[in-house]
Amino acid sequence: MQDPNEDTEWNDILRKKGILPPKEIPKDDEEEEDALQQQSVVKTYESMTLEELEENEDEFGEDDEAAIEMYRQQRLAEWKATQMKNMFGEVGEISGQDYVKEVNKAGEGIWVVLHLYKQGIPLCTLINQHLSTLARKFPQTKFLKSISTTCIPNYPDRNLPTIFVYFEGEMKGQFIGPLVFGGMNLRAEELEWRLSETGAVKTDLEENPRKQIEDKMMSSIRSSLPTRQDSDPEDD
């Protein structure tokens, strides 16, 4: 009598026609195949994207669920950090009707730096240039600018430039008027330091650049002053 499980061409034909039942797979082979498949799934989940993890979650065993969930949370945190880090990177222009949406409701964990300016004021132009530099350096901070009177009606020109700093809808800092910025000698590093003091940016500067300039100026003034010996009249 012919063995129905024998690998012959005739048995294959009979199986296709339904005369013979499907070939039985030895139990040991089945268990080995399942183990290899499970091992393959466990090995590959670390290389999966978040979408792939969602699609294949039914294939994971109970033993792997805790590890995979931990890995999923890690990938999600990395993705959020990347999104936050590369969210902005340039200075956006807004009008008064955008104020609430773009500033007050900027989002959780978002710092907003808003510059109120007017065309034709040199210090405003300089600050816009510096903010463009800082926006590229700190793309996780939202830098905005707005013509003062389109944002706040009748805002006085004497208060320009003005910078407001917000975090999650609350004002954390304000710089109003040209004297606060030190005039046209303002450097990007000095503005960076001022913004870092409000929390809007995380600077790598170790001290206020303006202090270095002031120290040099004071040193220069001291060296040019006459000494006490020089200033005293000679005794006859």
PDB file of N, CA, C and O in Angstrom, residues 156-215:
ATOM      1  N   PRO A 156       3.089 103.096  19.999  1.00  0.00           N
ATOM      2  CA  PRO A 156       3.976 104.248  19.748  1.00  0.00           C
ATOM      3  C   PRO A 156       5.343 103.842  19.185  1.00  0.00           C
ATOM      4  O   PRO A 156       5.945 102.867  19.657  1.00  0.00           O
ATOM      5  N   ASP A 157       5.809 104.608  18.223  1.00  0.00           N
ATOM      6  CA  ASP A 157       7.113 104.337  17.606  1.00  0.00           C
ATOM      7  C   ASP A 157       8.262 104.475  18.607  1.00  0.00           C
ATOM      8  O   ASP A 157       9.308 103.837  18.434  1.00  0.00           O
ATOM      9  N   ARG A 158       8.061 105.286  19.635  1.00  0.00           N
ATOM     10  CA  ARG A 158       9.148 105.486  20.610  1.00  0.00           C
ATOM     11  C   ARG A 158       9.443 104.194  21.382  1.00  0.00           C
ATOM     12  O   ARG A 158      10.502 104.077  22.016  1.00  0.00           O
ATOM     13  N   ASN A 159       8.526 103.249  21.360  1.00  0.00           N
ATOM     14  CA  ASN A 159       8.733 101.970  22.053  1.00  0.00           C
ATOM     15  C   ASN A 159       9.421 100.918  21.172  1.00  0.00           C
ATOM     16  O   ASN A 159       9.587  99.773  21.603  1.00  0.00           O
ATOM     17  N   LEU A 160       9.769 101.311  19.956  1.00  0.00           N
ATOM     18  CA  LEU A 160      10.384 100.350  19.030  1.00  0.00           C
ATOM     19  C   LEU A 160      11.910 100.462  19.089  1.00  0.00           C
ATOM     20  O   LEU A 160      12.447 101.551  19.268  1.00  0.00           O
ATOM     21  N   PRO A 161      12.594  99.350  18.936  1.00  0.00           N
ATOM     22  CA  PRO A 161      12.074  97.990  18.793  1.00  0.00           C
ATOM     23  C   PRO A 161      11.480  97.474  20.114  1.00  0.00           C
ATOM     24  O   PRO A 161      11.880  97.892  21.186  1.00  0.00           O
ATOM     25  N   THR A 162      10.541  96.504  19.987  1.00  0.00           N
ATOM     26  CA  THR A 162       9.988  95.815  21.148  1.00  0.00           C
ATOM     27  C   THR A 162      10.064  94.318  20.909  1.00  0.00           C
ATOM     28  O   THR A 162       9.720  93.849  19.823  1.00  0.00           O
ATOM     29  N   ILE A 163      10.509  93.592  21.915  1.00  0.00           N
ATOM     30  CA  ILE A 163      10.498  92.123  21.852  1.00  0.00           C
ATOM     31  C   ILE A 163       9.713  91.585  23.039  1.00  0.00           C
ATOM     32  O   ILE A 163       9.979  91.950  24.187  1.00  0.00           O
ATOM     33  N   PHE A 164       8.726  90.743  22.746  1.00  0.00           N
ATOM     34  CA  PHE A 164       7.975  90.027  23.775  1.00  0.00           C
ATOM     35  C   PHE A 164       8.374  88.552  23.732  1.00  0.00           C
ATOM     36  O   PHE A 164       8.519  87.978  22.640  1.00  0.00           O
ATOM     37  N   VAL A 165       8.516  87.947  24.896  1.00  0.00           N
ATOM     38  CA  VAL A 165       8.845  86.522  24.993  1.00  0.00           C
ATOM     39  C   VAL A 165       7.702  85.804  25.708  1.00  0.00           C
ATOM     40  O   VAL A 165       7.316  86.204  26.823  1.00  0.00           O
ATOM     41  N   TYR A 166       7.157  84.770  25.057  1.00  0.00           N
ATOM     42  CA  TYR A 166       6.045  84.013  25.628  1.00  0.00           C
ATOM     43  C   TYR A 166       6.423  82.536  25.762  1.00  0.00           C
ATOM     44  O   TYR A 166       7.220  82.006  24.988  1.00  0.00           O
ATOM     45  N   PHE A 167       5.804  81.903  26.766  1.00  0.00           N
ATOM     46  CA  PHE A 167       5.916  80.451  26.911  1.00  0.00           C
ATOM     47  C   PHE A 167       4.558  79.909  27.320  1.00  0.00           C
ATOM     48  O   PHE A 167       4.027  80.281  28.362  1.00  0.00           O
ATOM     49  N   GLU A 168       4.009  79.064  26.454  1.00  0.00           N
ATOM     50  CA  GLU A 168       2.693  78.459  26.690  1.00  0.00           C
ATOM     51  C   GLU A 168       1.644  79.521  27.038  1.00  0.00           C
ATOM     52  O   GLU A 168       0.840  79.359  27.957  1.00  0.00           O
ATOM     53  N   GLY A 169       1.669  80.634  26.280  1.00  0.00           N
ATOM     54  CA  GLY A 169       0.655  81.673  26.424  1.00  0.00           C
ATOM     55  C   GLY A 169       0.930  82.718  27.477  1.00  0.00           C
ATOM     56  O   GLY A 169       0.202  83.709  27.567  1.00  0.00           O
ATOM     57  N   GLU A 170       1.974  82.544  28.278  1.00  0.00           N
ATOM     58  CA  GLU A 170       2.307  83.513  29.325  1.00  0.00           C
ATOM     59  C   GLU A 170       3.541  84.320  28.938  1.00  0.00           C
ATOM     60  O   GLU A 170       4.521  83.757  28.458  1.00  0.00           O
ATOM     61  N   MET A 171       3.475  85.633  29.181  1.00  0.00           N
ATOM     62  CA  MET A 171       4.633  86.475  28.880  1.00  0.00           C
ATOM     63  C   MET A 171       5.726  86.235  29.921  1.00  0.00           C
ATOM     64  O   MET A 171       5.495  86.306  31.113  1.00  0.00           O
ATOM     65  N   LYS A 172       6.920  85.949  29.427  1.00  0.00           N
ATOM     66  CA  LYS A 172       8.057  85.656  30.304  1.00  0.00           C
ATOM     67  C   LYS A 172       9.120  86.750  30.267  1.00  0.00           C
ATOM     68  O   LYS A 172      10.032  86.747  31.090  1.00  0.00           O
ATOM     69  N   GLY A 173       9.024  87.651  29.300  1.00  0.00           N
ATOM     70  CA  GLY A 173      10.010  88.720  29.210  1.00  0.00           C
ATOM     71  C   GLY A 173       9.591  89.754  28.186  1.00  0.00           C
ATOM     72  O   GLY A 173       8.819  89.465  27.267  1.00  0.00           O
ATOM     73  N   GLN A 174      10.077  90.995  28.364  1.00  0.00           N
ATOM     74  CA  GLN A 174       9.806  92.050  27.387  1.00  0.00           C
ATOM     75  C   GLN A 174      10.975  93.027  27.359  1.00  0.00           C
ATOM     76  O   GLN A 174      11.566  93.328  28.381  1.00  0.00           O
ATOM     77  N   PHE A 175      11.292  93.462  26.147  1.00  0.00           N
ATOM     78  CA  PHE A 175      12.365  94.432  25.936  1.00  0.00           C
ATOM     79  C   PHE A 175      11.759  95.551  25.100  1.00  0.00           C
ATOM     80  O   PHE A 175      11.384  95.326  23.943  1.00  0.00           O
ATOM     81  N   ILE A 176      11.668  96.749  25.676  1.00  0.00           N
ATOM     82  CA  ILE A 176      10.933  97.830  25.028  1.00  0.00           C
ATOM     83  C   ILE A 176      11.826  99.052  24.866  1.00  0.00           C
ATOM     84  O   ILE A 176      12.374  99.569  25.850  1.00  0.00           O
ATOM     85  N   GLY A 177      11.960  99.510  23.616  1.00  0.00           N
ATOM     86  CA  GLY A 177      12.670 100.752  23.330  1.00  0.00           C
ATOM     87  C   GLY A 177      14.138 100.567  22.995  1.00  0.00           C
ATOM     88  O   GLY A 177      14.754  99.569  23.385  1.00  0.00           O
ATOM     89  N   PRO A 178      14.719 101.525  22.272  1.00  0.00           N
ATOM     90  CA  PRO A 178      16.093 101.405  21.780  1.00  0.00           C
ATOM     91  C   PRO A 178      17.152 101.346  22.881  1.00  0.00           C
ATOM     92  O   PRO A 178      18.169 100.670  22.724  1.00  0.00           O
ATOM     93  N   LEU A 179      16.925 102.015  24.009  1.00  0.00           N
ATOM     94  CA  LEU A 179      17.937 102.036  25.070  1.00  0.00           C
ATOM     95  C   LEU A 179      18.177 100.658  25.665  1.00  0.00           C
ATOM     96  O   LEU A 179      19.307 100.320  26.046  1.00  0.00           O
ATOM     97  N   VAL A 180      17.127  99.854  25.722  1.00  0.00           N
ATOM     98  CA  VAL A 180      17.244  98.511  26.299  1.00  0.00           C
ATOM     99  C   VAL A 180      18.226  97.657  25.489  1.00  0.00           C
ATOM    100  O   VAL A 180      18.940  96.813  26.040  1.00  0.00           O
ATOM    101  N   PHE A 181      18.258  97.901  24.181  1.00  0.00           N
ATOM    102  CA  PHE A 181      19.094  97.082  23.292  1.00  0.00           C
ATOM    103  C   PHE A 181      20.507  97.637  23.119  1.00  0.00           C
ATOM    104  O   PHE A 181      21.361  96.978  22.514  1.00  0.00           O
ATOM    105  N   GLY A 182      20.744  98.838  23.611  1.00  0.00           N
ATOM    106  CA  GLY A 182      22.093  99.397  23.530  1.00  0.00           C
ATOM    107  C   GLY A 182      22.433 100.013  22.197  1.00  0.00           C
ATOM    108  O   GLY A 182      23.621 100.208  21.893  1.00  0.00           O
ATOM    109  N   GLY A 183      21.417 100.299  21.383  1.00  0.00           N
ATOM    110  CA  GLY A 183      21.672 100.992  20.126  1.00  0.00           C
ATOM    111  C   GLY A 183      22.204 100.093  19.014  1.00  0.00           C
ATOM    112  O   GLY A 183      22.147  98.860  19.090  1.00  0.00           O
ATOM    113  N   MET A 184      22.764 100.726  17.989  1.00  0.00           N
ATOM    114  CA  MET A 184      23.185 100.029  16.767  1.00  0.00           C
ATOM    115  C   MET A 184      24.430  99.165  16.961  1.00  0.00           C
ATOM    116  O   MET A 184      24.828  98.448  16.034  1.00  0.00           O
ATOM    117  N   ASN A 185      25.037  99.218  18.127  1.00  0.00           N
ATOM    118  CA  ASN A 185      26.190  98.342  18.384  1.00  0.00           C
ATOM    119  C   ASN A 185      25.771  96.947  18.855  1.00  0.00           C
ATOM    120  O   ASN A 185      26.623  96.109  19.135  1.00  0.00           O
ATOM    121  N   LEU A 186      24.466  96.723  18.948  1.00  0.00           N
ATOM    122  CA  LEU A 186      23.955  95.433  19.418  1.00  0.00           C
ATOM    123  C   LEU A 186      24.438  94.302  18.507  1.00  0.00           C
ATOM    124  O   LEU A 186      24.321  94.371  17.289  1.00  0.00           O
ATOM    125  N   ARG A 187      24.982  93.256  19.125  1.00  0.00           N
ATOM    126  CA  ARG A 187      25.438  92.080  18.371  1.00  0.00           C
ATOM    127  C   ARG A 187      24.474  90.921  18.600  1.00  0.00           C
ATOM    128  O   ARG A 187      23.739  90.881  19.588  1.00  0.00           O
ATOM    129  N   ALA A 188      24.495  89.966  17.671  1.00  0.00           N
ATOM    130  CA  ALA A 188      23.601  88.801  17.772  1.00  0.00           C
ATOM    131  C   ALA A 188      23.846  88.037  19.065  1.00  0.00           C
ATOM    132  O   ALA A 188      22.908  87.542  19.698  1.00  0.00           O
ATOM    133  N   GLU A 189      25.120  87.947  19.483  1.00  0.00           N
ATOM    134  CA  GLU A 189      25.449  87.210  20.702  1.00  0.00           C
ATOM    135  C   GLU A 189      24.833  87.877  21.940  1.00  0.00           C
ATOM    136  O   GLU A 189      24.397  87.190  22.867  1.00  0.00           O
ATOM    137  N   GLU A 190      24.823  89.218  21.943  1.00  0.00           N
ATOM    138  CA  GLU A 190      24.227  89.930  23.069  1.00  0.00           C
ATOM    139  C   GLU A 190      22.723  89.675  23.141  1.00  0.00           C
ATOM    140  O   GLU A 190      22.170  89.448  24.223  1.00  0.00           O
ATOM    141  N   LEU A 191      22.067  89.694  21.970  1.00  0.00           N
ATOM    142  CA  LEU A 191      20.633  89.425  21.921  1.00  0.00           C
ATOM    143  C   LEU A 191      20.351  87.983  22.344  1.00  0.00           C
ATOM    144  O   LEU A 191      19.380  87.716  23.071  1.00  0.00           O
ATOM    145  N   GLU A 192      21.199  87.076  21.920  1.00  0.00           N
ATOM    146  CA  GLU A 192      21.071  85.668  22.323  1.00  0.00           C
ATOM    147  C   GLU A 192      21.135  85.550  23.843  1.00  0.00           C
ATOM    148  O   GLU A 192      20.336  84.824  24.452  1.00  0.00           O
ATOM    149  N   TRP A 193      22.073  86.257  24.446  1.00  0.00           N
ATOM    150  CA  TRP A 193      22.225  86.181  25.901  1.00  0.00           C
ATOM    151  C   TRP A 193      20.983  86.719  26.610  1.00  0.00           C
ATOM    152  O   TRP A 193      20.481  86.124  27.569  1.00  0.00           O
ATOM    153  N   ARG A 194      20.470  87.848  26.102  1.00  0.00           N
ATOM    154  CA  ARG A 194      19.278  88.453  26.712  1.00  0.00           C
ATOM    155  C   ARG A 194      18.090  87.502  26.622  1.00  0.00           C
ATOM    156  O   ARG A 194      17.330  87.345  27.583  1.00  0.00           O
ATOM    157  N   LEU A 195      17.937  86.862  25.492  1.00  0.00           N
ATOM    158  CA  LEU A 195      16.829  85.913  25.320  1.00  0.00           C
ATOM    159  C   LEU A 195      17.021  84.668  26.182  1.00  0.00           C
ATOM    160  O   LEU A 195      16.055  84.104  26.700  1.00  0.00           O
ATOM    161  N   SER A 196      18.277  84.263  26.356  1.00  0.00           N
ATOM    162  CA  SER A 196      18.550  83.077  27.181  1.00  0.00           C
ATOM    163  C   SER A 196      18.185  83.340  28.641  1.00  0.00           C
ATOM    164  O   SER A 196      17.804  82.420  29.369  1.00  0.00           O
ATOM    165  N   GLU A 197      18.301  84.600  29.070  1.00  0.00           N
ATOM    166  CA  GLU A 197      17.953  84.941  30.452  1.00  0.00           C
ATOM    167  C   GLU A 197      16.451  84.791  30.713  1.00  0.00           C
ATOM    168  O   GLU A 197      16.033  84.582  31.848  1.00  0.00           O
ATOM    169  N   THR A 198      15.645  84.878  29.667  1.00  0.00           N
ATOM    170  CA  THR A 198      14.194  84.680  29.817  1.00  0.00           C
ATOM    171  C   THR A 198      13.834  83.198  29.730  1.00  0.00           C
ATOM    172  O   THR A 198      12.736  82.810  30.123  1.00  0.00           O
ATOM    173  N   GLY A 199      14.752  82.383  29.185  1.00  0.00           N
ATOM    174  CA  GLY A 199      14.481  80.961  29.000  1.00  0.00           C
ATOM    175  C   GLY A 199      14.125  80.585  27.577  1.00  0.00           C
ATOM    176  O   GLY A 199      13.925  79.409  27.273  1.00  0.00           O
ATOM    177  N   ALA A 200      14.041  81.580  26.685  1.00  0.00           N
ATOM    178  CA  ALA A 200      13.575  81.324  25.325  1.00  0.00           C
ATOM    179  C   ALA A 200      14.544  80.479  24.503  1.00  0.00           C
ATOM    180  O   ALA A 200      14.130  79.745  23.599  1.00  0.00           O
ATOM    181  N   VAL A 201      15.843  80.590  24.788  1.00  0.00           N
ATOM    182  CA  VAL A 201      16.854  79.791  24.085  1.00  0.00           C
ATOM    183  C   VAL A 201      17.850  79.244  25.111  1.00  0.00           C
ATOM    184  O   VAL A 201      18.021  79.822  26.186  1.00  0.00           O
ATOM    185  N   LYS A 202      18.461  78.132  24.756  1.00  0.00           N
ATOM    186  CA  LYS A 202      19.495  77.534  25.612  1.00  0.00           C
ATOM    187  C   LYS A 202      20.855  77.838  25.001  1.00  0.00           C
ATOM    188  O   LYS A 202      21.313  77.145  24.095  1.00  0.00           O
ATOM    189  N   THR A 203      21.464  78.893  25.477  1.00  0.00           N
ATOM    190  CA  THR A 203      22.711  79.371  24.891  1.00  0.00           C
ATOM    191  C   THR A 203      23.907  78.549  25.352  1.00  0.00           C
ATOM    192  O   THR A 203      23.889  77.952  26.440  1.00  0.00           O
ATOM    193  N   ASP A 204      24.939  78.532  24.513  1.00  0.00           N
ATOM    194  CA  ASP A 204      26.205  77.915  24.916  1.00  0.00           C
ATOM    195  C   ASP A 204      27.210  78.982  25.348  1.00  0.00           C
ATOM    196  O   ASP A 204      28.365  78.679  25.634  1.00  0.00           O
ATOM    197  N   LEU A 205      26.751  80.241  25.394  1.00  0.00           N
ATOM    198  CA  LEU A 205      27.614  81.331  25.871  1.00  0.00           C
ATOM    199  C   LEU A 205      27.787  81.197  27.379  1.00  0.00           C
ATOM    200  O   LEU A 205      26.833  80.910  28.104  1.00  0.00           O
ATOM    201  N   GLU A 206      28.990  81.406  27.844  1.00  0.00           N
ATOM    202  CA  GLU A 206      29.271  81.242  29.269  1.00  0.00           C
ATOM    203  C   GLU A 206      29.053  82.515  30.073  1.00  0.00           C
ATOM    204  O   GLU A 206      28.866  82.469  31.282  1.00  0.00           O
ATOM    205  N   GLU A 207      29.109  83.666  29.396  1.00  0.00           N
ATOM    206  CA  GLU A 207      28.842  84.928  30.098  1.00  0.00           C
ATOM    207  C   GLU A 207      28.315  85.950  29.116  1.00  0.00           C
ATOM    208  O   GLU A 207      28.391  85.769  27.894  1.00  0.00           O
ATOM    209  N   ASN A 208      27.770  87.015  29.657  1.00  0.00           N
ATOM    210  CA  ASN A 208      27.191  88.077  28.847  1.00  0.00           C
ATOM    211  C   ASN A 208      28.260  88.740  27.968  1.00  0.00           C
ATOM    212  O   ASN A 208      29.229  89.285  28.498  1.00  0.00           O
ATOM    213  N   PRO A 209      28.108  88.694  26.630  1.00  0.00           N
ATOM    214  CA  PRO A 209      29.100  89.328  25.745  1.00  0.00           C
ATOM    215  C   PRO A 209      29.222  90.841  25.994  1.00  0.00           C
ATOM    216  O   PRO A 209      30.282  91.409  25.802  1.00  0.00           O
ATOM    217  N   ARG A 210      28.133  91.457  26.418  1.00  0.00           N
ATOM    218  CA  ARG A 210      28.163  92.894  26.699  1.00  0.00           C
ATOM    219  C   ARG A 210      29.111  93.198  27.851  1.00  0.00           C
ATOM    220  O   ARG A 210      29.797  94.215  27.859  1.00  0.00           O
ATOM    221  N   LYS A 211      29.186  92.281  28.822  1.00  0.00           N
ATOM    222  CA  LYS A 211      30.087  92.474  29.965  1.00  0.00           C
ATOM    223  C   LYS A 211      31.535  92.536  29.501  1.00  0.00           C
ATOM    224  O   LYS A 211      32.326  93.332  29.997  1.00  0.00           O
ATOM    225  N   GLN A 212      31.883  91.697  28.508  1.00  0.00           N
ATOM    226  CA  GLN A 212      33.255  91.713  27.981  1.00  0.00           C
ATOM    227  C   GLN A 212      33.579  93.077  27.377  1.00  0.00           C
ATOM    228  O   GLN A 212      34.661  93.623  27.575  1.00  0.00           O
ATOM    229  N   ILE A 213      32.605  93.626  26.639  1.00  0.00           N
ATOM    230  CA  ILE A 213      32.808  94.934  26.004  1.00  0.00           C
ATOM    231  C   ILE A 213      32.954  96.008  27.077  1.00  0.00           C
ATOM    232  O   ILE A 213      33.841  96.862  27.019  1.00  0.00           O
ATOM    233  N   GLU A 214      32.062  95.953  28.086  1.00  0.00           N
ATOM    234  CA  GLU A 214      32.120  96.957  29.159  1.00  0.00           C
ATOM    235  C   GLU A 214      33.429  96.868  29.931  1.00  0.00           C
ATOM    236  O   GLU A 214      34.015  97.890  30.291  1.00  0.00           O
ATOM    237  N   ASP A 215      33.897  95.643  30.183  1.00  0.00           N
ATOM    238  CA  ASP A 215      35.169  95.470  30.896  1.00  0.00           C
ATOM    239  C   ASP A 215      36.325  96.075  30.098  1.00  0.00           C
ATOM    240  O   ASP A 215      37.213  96.725  30.650  1.00  0.00           O
TER     241      ASP A 215
END
